[in-house]
Short mmCIF file of N, CA and C in Angstrom, two decimals:
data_model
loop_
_atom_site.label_atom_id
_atom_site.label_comp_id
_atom_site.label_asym_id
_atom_site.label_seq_id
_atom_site.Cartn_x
_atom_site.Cartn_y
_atom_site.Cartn_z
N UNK V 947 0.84 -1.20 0.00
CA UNK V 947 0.00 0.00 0.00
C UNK V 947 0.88 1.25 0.00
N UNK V 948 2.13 1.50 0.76
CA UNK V 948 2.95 2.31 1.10
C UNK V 948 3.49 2.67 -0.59
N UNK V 949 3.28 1.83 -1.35
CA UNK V 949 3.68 2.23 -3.05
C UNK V 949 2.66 2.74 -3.54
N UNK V 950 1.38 2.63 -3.46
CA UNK V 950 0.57 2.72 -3.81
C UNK V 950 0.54 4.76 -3.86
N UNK V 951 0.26 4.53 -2.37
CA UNK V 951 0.65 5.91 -1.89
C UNK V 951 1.57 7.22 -2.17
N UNK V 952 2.74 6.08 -2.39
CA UNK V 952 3.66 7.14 -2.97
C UNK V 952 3.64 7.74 -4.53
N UNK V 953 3.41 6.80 -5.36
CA UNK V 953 2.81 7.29 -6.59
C UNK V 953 1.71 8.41 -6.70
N UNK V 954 0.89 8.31 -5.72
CA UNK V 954 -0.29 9.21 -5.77
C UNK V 954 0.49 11.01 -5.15
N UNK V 955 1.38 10.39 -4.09
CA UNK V 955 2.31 11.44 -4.12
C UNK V 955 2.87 12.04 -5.15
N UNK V 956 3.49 11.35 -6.02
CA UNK V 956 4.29 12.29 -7.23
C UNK V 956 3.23 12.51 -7.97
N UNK V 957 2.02 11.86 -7.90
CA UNK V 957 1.27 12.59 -9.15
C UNK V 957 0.87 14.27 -8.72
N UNK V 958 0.77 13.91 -7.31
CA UNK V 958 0.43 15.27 -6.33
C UNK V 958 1.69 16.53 -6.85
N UNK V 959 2.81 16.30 -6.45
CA UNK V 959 3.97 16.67 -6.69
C UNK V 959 4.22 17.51 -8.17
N UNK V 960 3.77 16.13 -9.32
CA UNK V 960 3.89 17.40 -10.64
C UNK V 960 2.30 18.19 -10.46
N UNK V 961 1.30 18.13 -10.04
CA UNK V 961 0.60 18.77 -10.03
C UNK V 961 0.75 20.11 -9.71
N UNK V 962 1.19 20.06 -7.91
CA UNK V 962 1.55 21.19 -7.67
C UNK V 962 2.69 21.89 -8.46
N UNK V 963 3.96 21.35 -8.76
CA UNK V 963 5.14 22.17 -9.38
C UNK V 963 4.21 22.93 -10.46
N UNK V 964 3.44 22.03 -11.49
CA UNK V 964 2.82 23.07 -12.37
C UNK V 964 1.87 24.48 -12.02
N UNK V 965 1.40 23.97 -10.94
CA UNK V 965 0.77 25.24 -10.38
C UNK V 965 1.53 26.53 -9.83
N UNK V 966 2.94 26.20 -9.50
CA UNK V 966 3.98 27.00 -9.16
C UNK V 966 4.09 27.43 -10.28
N UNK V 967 4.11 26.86 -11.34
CA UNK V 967 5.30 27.21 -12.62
C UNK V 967 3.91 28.41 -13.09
N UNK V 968 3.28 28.48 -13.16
CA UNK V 968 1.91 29.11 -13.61
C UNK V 968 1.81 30.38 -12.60
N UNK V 969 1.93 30.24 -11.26
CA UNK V 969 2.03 31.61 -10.61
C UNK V 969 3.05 32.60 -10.60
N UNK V 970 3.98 31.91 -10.94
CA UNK V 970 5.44 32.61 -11.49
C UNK V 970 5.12 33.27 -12.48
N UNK V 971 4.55 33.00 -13.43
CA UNK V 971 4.27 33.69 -14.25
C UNK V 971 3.23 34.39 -14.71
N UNK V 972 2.57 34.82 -13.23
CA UNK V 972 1.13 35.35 -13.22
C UNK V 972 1.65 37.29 -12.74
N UNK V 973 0.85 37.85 -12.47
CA UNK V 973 1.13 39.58 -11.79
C UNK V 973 0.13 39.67 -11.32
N UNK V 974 0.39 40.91 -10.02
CA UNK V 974 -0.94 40.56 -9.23
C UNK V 974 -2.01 41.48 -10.19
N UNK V 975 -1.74 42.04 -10.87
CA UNK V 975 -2.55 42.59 -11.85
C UNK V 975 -3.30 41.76 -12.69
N UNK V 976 -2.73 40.55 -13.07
CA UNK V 976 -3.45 39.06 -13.40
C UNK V 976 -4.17 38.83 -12.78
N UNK V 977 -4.33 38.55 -11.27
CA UNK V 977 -4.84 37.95 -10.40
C UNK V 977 -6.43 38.47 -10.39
N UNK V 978 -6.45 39.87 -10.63
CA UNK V 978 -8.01 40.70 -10.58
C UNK V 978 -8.58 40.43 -11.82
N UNK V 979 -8.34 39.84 -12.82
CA UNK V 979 -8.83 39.49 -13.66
C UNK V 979 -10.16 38.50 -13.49
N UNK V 980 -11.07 38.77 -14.14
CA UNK V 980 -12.61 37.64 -13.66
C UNK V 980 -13.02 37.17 -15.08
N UNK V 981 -12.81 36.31 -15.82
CA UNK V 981 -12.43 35.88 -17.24
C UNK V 981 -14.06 35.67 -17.54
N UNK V 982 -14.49 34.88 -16.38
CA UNK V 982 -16.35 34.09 -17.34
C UNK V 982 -17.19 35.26 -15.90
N UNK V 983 -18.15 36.08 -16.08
CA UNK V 983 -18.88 36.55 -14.97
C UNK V 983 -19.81 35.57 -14.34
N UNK V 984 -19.06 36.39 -12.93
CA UNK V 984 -20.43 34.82 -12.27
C UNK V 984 -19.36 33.73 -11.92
N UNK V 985 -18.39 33.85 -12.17
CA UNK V 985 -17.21 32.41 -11.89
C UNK V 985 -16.14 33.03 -10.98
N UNK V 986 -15.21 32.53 -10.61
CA UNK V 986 -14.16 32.91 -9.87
C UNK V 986 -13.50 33.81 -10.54
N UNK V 987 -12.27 34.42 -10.20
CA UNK V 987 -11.49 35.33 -10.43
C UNK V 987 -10.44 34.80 -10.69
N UNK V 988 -9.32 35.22 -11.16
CA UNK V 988 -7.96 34.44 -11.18
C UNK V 988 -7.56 34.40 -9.83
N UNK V 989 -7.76 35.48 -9.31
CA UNK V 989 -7.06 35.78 -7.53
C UNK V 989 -7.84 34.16 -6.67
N UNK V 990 -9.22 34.15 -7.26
CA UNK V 990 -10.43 33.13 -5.96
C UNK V 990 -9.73 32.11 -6.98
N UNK V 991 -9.59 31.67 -7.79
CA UNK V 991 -9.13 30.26 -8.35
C UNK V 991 -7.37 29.92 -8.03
N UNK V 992 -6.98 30.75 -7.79
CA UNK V 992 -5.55 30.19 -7.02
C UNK V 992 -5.48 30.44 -5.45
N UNK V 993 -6.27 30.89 -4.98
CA UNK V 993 -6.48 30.91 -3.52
C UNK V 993 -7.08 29.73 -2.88
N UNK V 994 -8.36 29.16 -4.20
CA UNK V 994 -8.40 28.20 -3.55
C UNK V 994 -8.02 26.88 -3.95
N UNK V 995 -6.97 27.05 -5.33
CA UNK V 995 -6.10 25.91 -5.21
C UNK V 995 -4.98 25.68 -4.03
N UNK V 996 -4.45 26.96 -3.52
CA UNK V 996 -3.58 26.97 -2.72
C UNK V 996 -4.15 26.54 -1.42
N UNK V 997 -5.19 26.37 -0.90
CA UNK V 997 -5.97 25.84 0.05
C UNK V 997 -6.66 24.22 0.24
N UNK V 998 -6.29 23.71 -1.25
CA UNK V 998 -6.85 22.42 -1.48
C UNK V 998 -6.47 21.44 -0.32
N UNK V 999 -5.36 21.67 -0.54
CA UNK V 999 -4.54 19.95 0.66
C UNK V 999 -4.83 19.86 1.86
N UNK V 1000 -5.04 21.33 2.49
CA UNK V 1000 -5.44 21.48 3.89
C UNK V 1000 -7.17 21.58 3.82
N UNK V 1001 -7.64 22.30 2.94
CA UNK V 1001 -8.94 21.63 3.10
C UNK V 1001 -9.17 20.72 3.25
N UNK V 1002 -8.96 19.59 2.26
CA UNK V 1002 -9.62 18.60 1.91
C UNK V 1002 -9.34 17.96 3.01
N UNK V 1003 -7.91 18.14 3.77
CA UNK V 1003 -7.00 16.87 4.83
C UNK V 1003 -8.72 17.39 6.07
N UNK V 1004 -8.69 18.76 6.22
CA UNK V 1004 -9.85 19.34 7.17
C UNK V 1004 -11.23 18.20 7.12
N UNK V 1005 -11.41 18.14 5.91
CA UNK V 1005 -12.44 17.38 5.26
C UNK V 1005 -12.79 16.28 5.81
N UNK V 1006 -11.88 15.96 5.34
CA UNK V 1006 -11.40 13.97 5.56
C UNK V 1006 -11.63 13.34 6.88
N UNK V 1007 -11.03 14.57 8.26
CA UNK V 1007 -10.97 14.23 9.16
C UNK V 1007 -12.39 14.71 9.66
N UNK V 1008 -13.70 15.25 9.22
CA UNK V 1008 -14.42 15.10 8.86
C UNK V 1008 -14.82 16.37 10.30
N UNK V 1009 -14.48 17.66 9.73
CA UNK V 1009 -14.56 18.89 10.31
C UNK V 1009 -15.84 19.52 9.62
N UNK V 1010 -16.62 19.83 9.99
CA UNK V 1010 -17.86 20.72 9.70
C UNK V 1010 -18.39 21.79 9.14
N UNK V 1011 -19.36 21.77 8.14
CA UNK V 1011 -19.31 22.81 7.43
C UNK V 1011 -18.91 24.54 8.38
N UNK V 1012 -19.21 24.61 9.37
CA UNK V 1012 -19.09 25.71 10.15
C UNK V 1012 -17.85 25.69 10.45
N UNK V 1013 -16.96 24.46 10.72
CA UNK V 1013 -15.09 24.72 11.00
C UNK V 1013 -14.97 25.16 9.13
N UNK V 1014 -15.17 24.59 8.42
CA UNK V 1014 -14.67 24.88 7.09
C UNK V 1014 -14.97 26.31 6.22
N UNK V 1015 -16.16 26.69 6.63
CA UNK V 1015 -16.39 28.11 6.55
C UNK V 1015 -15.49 28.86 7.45
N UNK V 1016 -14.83 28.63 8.60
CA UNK V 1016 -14.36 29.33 9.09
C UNK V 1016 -12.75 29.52 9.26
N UNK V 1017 -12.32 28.32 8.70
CA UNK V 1017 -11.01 27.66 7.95
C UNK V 1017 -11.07 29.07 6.27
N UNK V 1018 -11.98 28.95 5.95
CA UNK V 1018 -11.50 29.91 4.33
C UNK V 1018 -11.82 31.33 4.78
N UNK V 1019 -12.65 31.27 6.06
CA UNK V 1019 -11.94 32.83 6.38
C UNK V 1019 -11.52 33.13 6.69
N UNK V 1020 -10.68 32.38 7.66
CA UNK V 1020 -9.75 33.05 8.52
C UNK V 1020 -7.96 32.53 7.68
N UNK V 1021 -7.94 31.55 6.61
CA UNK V 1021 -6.97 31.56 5.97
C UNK V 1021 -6.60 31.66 4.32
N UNK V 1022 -7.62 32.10 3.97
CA UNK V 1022 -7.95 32.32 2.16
C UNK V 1022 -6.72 33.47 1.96
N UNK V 1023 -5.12 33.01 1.13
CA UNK V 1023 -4.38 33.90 0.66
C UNK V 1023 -4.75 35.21 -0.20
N UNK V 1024 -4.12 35.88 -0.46
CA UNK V 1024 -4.97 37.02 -0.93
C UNK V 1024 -3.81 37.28 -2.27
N UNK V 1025 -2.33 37.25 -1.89
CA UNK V 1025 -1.27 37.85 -2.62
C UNK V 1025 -0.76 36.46 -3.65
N UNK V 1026 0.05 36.69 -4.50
CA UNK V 1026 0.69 35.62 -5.13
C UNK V 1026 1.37 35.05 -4.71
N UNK V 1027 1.93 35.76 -3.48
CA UNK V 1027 3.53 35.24 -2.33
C UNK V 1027 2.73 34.73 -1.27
N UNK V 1028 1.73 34.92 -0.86
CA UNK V 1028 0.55 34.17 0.42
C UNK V 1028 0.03 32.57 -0.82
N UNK V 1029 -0.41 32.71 -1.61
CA UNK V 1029 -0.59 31.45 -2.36
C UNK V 1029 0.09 30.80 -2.42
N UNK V 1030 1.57 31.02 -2.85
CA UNK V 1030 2.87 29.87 -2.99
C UNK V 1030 3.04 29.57 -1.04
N UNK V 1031 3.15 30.07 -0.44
CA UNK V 1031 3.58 30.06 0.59
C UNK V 1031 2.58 28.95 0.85
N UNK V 1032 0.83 29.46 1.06
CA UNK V 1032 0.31 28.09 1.18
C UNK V 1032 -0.02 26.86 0.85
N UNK V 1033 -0.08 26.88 -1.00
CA UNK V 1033 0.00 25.73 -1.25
C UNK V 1033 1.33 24.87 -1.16
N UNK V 1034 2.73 25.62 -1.04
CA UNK V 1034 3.45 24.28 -0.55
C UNK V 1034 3.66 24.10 1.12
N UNK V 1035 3.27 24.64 2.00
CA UNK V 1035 3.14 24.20 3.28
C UNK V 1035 2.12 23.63 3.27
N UNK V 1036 1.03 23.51 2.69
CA UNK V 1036 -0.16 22.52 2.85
C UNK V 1036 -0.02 21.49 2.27
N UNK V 1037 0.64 21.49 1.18
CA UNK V 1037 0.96 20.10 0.40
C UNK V 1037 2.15 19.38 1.36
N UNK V 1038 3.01 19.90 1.79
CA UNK V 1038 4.10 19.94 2.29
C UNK V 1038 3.47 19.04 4.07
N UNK V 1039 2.41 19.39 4.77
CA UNK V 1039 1.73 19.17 5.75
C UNK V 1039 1.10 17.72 5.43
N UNK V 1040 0.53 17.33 4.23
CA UNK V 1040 -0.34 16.95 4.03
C UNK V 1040 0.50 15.05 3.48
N UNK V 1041 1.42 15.72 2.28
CA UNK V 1041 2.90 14.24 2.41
C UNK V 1041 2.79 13.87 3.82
N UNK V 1042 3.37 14.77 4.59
CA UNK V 1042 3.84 14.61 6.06
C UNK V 1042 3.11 13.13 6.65
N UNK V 1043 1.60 14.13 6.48
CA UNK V 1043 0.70 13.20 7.30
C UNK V 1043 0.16 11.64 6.96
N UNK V 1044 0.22 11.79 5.15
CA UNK V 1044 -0.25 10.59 5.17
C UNK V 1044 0.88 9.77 5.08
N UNK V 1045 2.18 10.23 5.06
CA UNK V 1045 3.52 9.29 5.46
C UNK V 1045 2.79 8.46 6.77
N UNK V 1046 2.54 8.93 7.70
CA UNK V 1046 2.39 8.13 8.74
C UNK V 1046 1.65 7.20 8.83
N UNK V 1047 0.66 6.98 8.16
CA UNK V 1047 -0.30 6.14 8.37
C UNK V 1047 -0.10 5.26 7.67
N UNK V 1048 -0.63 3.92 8.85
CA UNK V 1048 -0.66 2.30 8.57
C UNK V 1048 -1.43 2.10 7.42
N UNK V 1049 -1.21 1.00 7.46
CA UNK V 1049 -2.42 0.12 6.19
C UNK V 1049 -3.85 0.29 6.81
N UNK V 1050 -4.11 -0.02 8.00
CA UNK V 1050 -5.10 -0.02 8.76
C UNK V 1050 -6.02 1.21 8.78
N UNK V 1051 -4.89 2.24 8.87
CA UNK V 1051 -5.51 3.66 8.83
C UNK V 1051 -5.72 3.93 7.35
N UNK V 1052 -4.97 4.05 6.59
CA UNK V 1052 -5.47 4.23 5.29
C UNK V 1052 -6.66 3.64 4.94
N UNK V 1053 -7.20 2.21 5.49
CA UNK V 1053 -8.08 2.03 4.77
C UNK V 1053 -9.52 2.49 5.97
N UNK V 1054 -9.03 3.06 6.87
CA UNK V 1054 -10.19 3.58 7.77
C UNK V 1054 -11.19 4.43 7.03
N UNK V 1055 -12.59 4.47 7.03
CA UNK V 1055 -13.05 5.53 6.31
C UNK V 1055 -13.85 6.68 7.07
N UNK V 1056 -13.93 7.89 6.61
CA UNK V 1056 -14.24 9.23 7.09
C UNK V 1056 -14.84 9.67 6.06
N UNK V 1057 -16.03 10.30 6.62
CA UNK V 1057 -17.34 10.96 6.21
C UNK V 1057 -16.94 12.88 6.43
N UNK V 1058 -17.83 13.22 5.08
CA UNK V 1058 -17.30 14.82 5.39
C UNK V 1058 -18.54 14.87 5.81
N UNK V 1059 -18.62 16.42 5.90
CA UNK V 1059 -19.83 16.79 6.57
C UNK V 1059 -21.19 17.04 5.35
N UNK V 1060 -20.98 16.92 4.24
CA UNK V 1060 -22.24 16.70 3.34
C UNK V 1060 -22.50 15.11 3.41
N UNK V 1061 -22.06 14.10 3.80
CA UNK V 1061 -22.14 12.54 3.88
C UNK V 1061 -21.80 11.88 2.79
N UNK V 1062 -20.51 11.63 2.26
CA UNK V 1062 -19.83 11.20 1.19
C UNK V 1062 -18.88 10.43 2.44
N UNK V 1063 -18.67 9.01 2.03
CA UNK V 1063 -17.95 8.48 2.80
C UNK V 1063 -16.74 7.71 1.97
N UNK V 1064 -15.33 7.96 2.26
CA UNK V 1064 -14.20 7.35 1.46
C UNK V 1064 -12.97 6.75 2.22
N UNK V 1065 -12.57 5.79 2.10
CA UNK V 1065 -11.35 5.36 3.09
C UNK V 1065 -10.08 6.82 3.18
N UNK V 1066 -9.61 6.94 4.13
CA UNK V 1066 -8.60 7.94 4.01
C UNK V 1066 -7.74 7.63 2.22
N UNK V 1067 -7.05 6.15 1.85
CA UNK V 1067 -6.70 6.45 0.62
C UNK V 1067 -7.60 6.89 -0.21
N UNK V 1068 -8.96 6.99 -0.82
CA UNK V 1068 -9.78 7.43 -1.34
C UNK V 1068 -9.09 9.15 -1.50
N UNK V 1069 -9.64 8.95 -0.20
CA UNK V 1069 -9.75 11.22 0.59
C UNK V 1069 -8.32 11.65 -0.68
N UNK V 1070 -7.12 10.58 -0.75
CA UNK V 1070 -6.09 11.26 -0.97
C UNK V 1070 -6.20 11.13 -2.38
N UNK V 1071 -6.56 10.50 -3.27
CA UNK V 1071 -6.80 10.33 -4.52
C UNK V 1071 -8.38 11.92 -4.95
N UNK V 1072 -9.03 11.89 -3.81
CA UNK V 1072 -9.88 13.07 -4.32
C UNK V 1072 -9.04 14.33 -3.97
N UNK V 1073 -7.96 14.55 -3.17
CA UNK V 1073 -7.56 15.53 -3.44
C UNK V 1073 -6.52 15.55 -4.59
N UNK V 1074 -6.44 14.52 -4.94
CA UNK V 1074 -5.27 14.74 -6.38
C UNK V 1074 -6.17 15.13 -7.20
N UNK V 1075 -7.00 14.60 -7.30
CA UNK V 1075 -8.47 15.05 -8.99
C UNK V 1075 -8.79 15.87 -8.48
N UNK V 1076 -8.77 16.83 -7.23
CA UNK V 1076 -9.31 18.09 -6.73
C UNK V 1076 -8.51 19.46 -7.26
N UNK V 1077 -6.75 18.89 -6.70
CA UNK V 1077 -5.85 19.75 -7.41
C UNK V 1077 -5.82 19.57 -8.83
N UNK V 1078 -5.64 18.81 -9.93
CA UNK V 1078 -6.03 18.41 -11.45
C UNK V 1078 -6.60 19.26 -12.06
N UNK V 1079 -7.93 18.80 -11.08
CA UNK V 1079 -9.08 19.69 -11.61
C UNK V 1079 -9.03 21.05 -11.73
N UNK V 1080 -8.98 21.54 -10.67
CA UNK V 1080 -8.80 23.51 -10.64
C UNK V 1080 -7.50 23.95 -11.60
N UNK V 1081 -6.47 22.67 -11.83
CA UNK V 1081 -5.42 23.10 -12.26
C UNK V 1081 -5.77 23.36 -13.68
N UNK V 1082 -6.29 22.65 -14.19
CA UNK V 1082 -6.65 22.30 -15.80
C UNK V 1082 -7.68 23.80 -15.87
N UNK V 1083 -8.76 23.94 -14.86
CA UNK V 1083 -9.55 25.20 -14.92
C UNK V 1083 -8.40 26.31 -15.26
N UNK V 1084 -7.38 26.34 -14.46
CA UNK V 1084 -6.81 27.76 -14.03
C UNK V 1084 -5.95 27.78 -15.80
N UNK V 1085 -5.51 26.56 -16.24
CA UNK V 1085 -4.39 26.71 -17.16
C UNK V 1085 -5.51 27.56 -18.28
N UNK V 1086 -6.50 26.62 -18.62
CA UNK V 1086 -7.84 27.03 -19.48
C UNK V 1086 -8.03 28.68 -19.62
N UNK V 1087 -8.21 29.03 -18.10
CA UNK V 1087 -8.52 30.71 -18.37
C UNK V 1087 -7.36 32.00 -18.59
N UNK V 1088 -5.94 30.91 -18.11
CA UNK V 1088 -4.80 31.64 -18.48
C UNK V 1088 -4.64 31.66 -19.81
N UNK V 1089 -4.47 30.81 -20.44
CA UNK V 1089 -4.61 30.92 -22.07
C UNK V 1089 -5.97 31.69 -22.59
N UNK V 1090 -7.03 31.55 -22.64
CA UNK V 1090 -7.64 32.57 -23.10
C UNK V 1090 -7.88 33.62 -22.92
N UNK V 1091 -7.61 34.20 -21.83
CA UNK V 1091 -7.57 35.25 -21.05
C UNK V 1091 -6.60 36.03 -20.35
N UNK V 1092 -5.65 35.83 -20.44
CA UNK V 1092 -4.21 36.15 -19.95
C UNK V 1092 -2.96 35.90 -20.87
N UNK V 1093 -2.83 34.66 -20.83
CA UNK V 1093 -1.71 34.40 -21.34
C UNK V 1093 -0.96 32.98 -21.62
N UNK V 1094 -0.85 32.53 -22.62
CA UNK V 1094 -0.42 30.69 -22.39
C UNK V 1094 0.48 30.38 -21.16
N UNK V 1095 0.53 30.02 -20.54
CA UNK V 1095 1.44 29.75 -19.47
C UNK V 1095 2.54 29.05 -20.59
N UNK V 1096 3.95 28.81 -19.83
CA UNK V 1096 4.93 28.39 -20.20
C UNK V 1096 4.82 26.94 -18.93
N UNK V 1097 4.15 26.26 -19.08
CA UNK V 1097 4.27 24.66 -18.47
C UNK V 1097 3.90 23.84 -18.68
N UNK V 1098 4.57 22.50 -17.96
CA UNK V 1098 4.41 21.19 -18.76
C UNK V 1098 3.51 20.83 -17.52
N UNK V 1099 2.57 20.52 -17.80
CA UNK V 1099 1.45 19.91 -17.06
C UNK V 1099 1.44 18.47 -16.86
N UNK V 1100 2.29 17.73 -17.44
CA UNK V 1100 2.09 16.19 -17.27
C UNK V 1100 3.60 15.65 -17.65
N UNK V 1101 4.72 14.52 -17.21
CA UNK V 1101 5.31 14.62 -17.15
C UNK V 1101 5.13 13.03 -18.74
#
């Protein structure tokens, strides 16, 4: 299982680097940009990619819509240097944690607070298609709307 895991790690890994490689080459003048009305912003779509790992880990351990509302207000980045900062200490938190855990625990399962129930390995595979996902959004509105990014999204 401990292989299993770690693969899901590096998929985590180029995920995030691409999301780095993409804010590097963003300005916070980028960031105020709102590409589709009615949808996120560039600033709300990397704030809350940069929030994914620790959400979701919040999630998993199956914290409440009222802790989680109160988790994105009291830590939603605002700057391009607050985003990098949190998505790799949260990703960075998040390796950490599921390093530790047994076979036993991995396959323990935890309910969020809408009632979706997934073994902790599950939880960690939805936050990889969680980060993916927003990532593929964010690359999408940088190219039509900004600017092609210069990154390799898949190795």
């Amino acid at each position: 299982m401990r292989q299993l895991v770690d693969t899901v790690f590096h998929q985590l890994d180029i995920a995030i680097r691409s999301v780095h490689h993409m804010m590097d080459q963003l300005s916070e003048e980028d960031l105020a940009k709102q590409p589709i009305p009615d949808k996120r912003s560039n600033q709300e779509m990397l704030s809350h990619l940069a929030l994914i790992c620790k959400a979701d880990w919040l999630i998993m351990n199956e914290a409440t819509q009222v802790q989680m509302d109160e988790f994105y207000r009291l830590h939603t980045p605002n700057t391009l240097e607050e985003m990098k900062q949190a998505l790799t200490a949260h990703h960075a938190a998040l390796i950490q944690a599921f390093s530790g855990f047994t076979l036993e625990q991995l396959l323990e399962t935890k309910t969020s607070y809408w009632g979706v129930t997934y073994t902790r390995y599950e939880w960690l595979l939805e936050v990889l298609c969680h980060v993916v996902h927003h990532r593929g959004q964010l690359y999408t509105l940088l190219c039509e709307h900004v600017k092609t990014p210069k990154v390799v999204l898949f190795e």
